[in-house]
Phi, psi and omega in degrees: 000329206267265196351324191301316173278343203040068141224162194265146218241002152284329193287303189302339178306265161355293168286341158280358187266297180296351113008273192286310186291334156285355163280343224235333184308324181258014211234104183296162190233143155275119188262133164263130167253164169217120177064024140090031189271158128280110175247005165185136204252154141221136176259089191219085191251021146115341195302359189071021180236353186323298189298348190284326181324342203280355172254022180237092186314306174324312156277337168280315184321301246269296187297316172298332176287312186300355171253000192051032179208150213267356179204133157308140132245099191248161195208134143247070182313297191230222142350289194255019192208132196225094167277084171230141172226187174311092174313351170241036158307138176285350184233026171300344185259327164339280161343290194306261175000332194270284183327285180338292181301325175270004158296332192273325245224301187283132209291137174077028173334120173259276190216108192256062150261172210221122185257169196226120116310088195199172201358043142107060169170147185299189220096113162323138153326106176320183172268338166313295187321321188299278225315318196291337190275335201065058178248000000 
């Protein structure tokens, strides 16, 4: 398609983040609480953008606070669902586990790797980190 256009998908980046960040203005996240703790946001608001969301540091800050905590474990299984909690959540391998299944169960698979949030920027799990994850 970008041949098509006779364009390159670095030139597209830019107007695609802002985009995706005026869409985002509204686009709410859920919190599960346990013992009235928030242990986990989910972002699934049907619009077909969720998992890209996972590149607007501004929208994860928005979601760590709302978990209270300064680093992320974020999952995008599929599409339409953006997963994040407390990287030192007591239910972390659980959560990783969770992920698995709805990458396998849900429409539009993306990934079940587990990303790391923390001072405004993105990352995979280190291999300790899978590990701590049960990975």
């Amino acid at each position: 398609m970008l041949a098509r256009w006779n364009i390159d998908a670095a030139s597209l980046e830019a107007p695609a983040l802002v985009n995706l960040a005026a869409a985002s203005k509204k686009a709410n996240f859920r919190l599960a609480l346990a013992d009235d703790v928030p242990v986990l946001a989910l972002v699934a608001t049907g619009d077909n953008y969720d998992a890209a969301r996972l590149m607007l540091p501004y929208y994860l800050t928005q979601i760590a606070e709302a978990l209270k905590t300064d680093s992320l474990t974020l999952a995008i299984p599929t599409r339409d669902l953006l997963m994040a909690w407390p990287a030192d959540s007591k239910a972390r391998q659980d959560l990783a586990e969770e992920v698995r299944k709805q990458m396998r169960t849900g429409a539009y698979a993306r990934t079940d790797e587990l990303f790391r949030f923390e001072r405004g920027a993105v990352r995979p799990l280190t291999v300790a980190e899978r590990a701590d994850h049960g990975r």
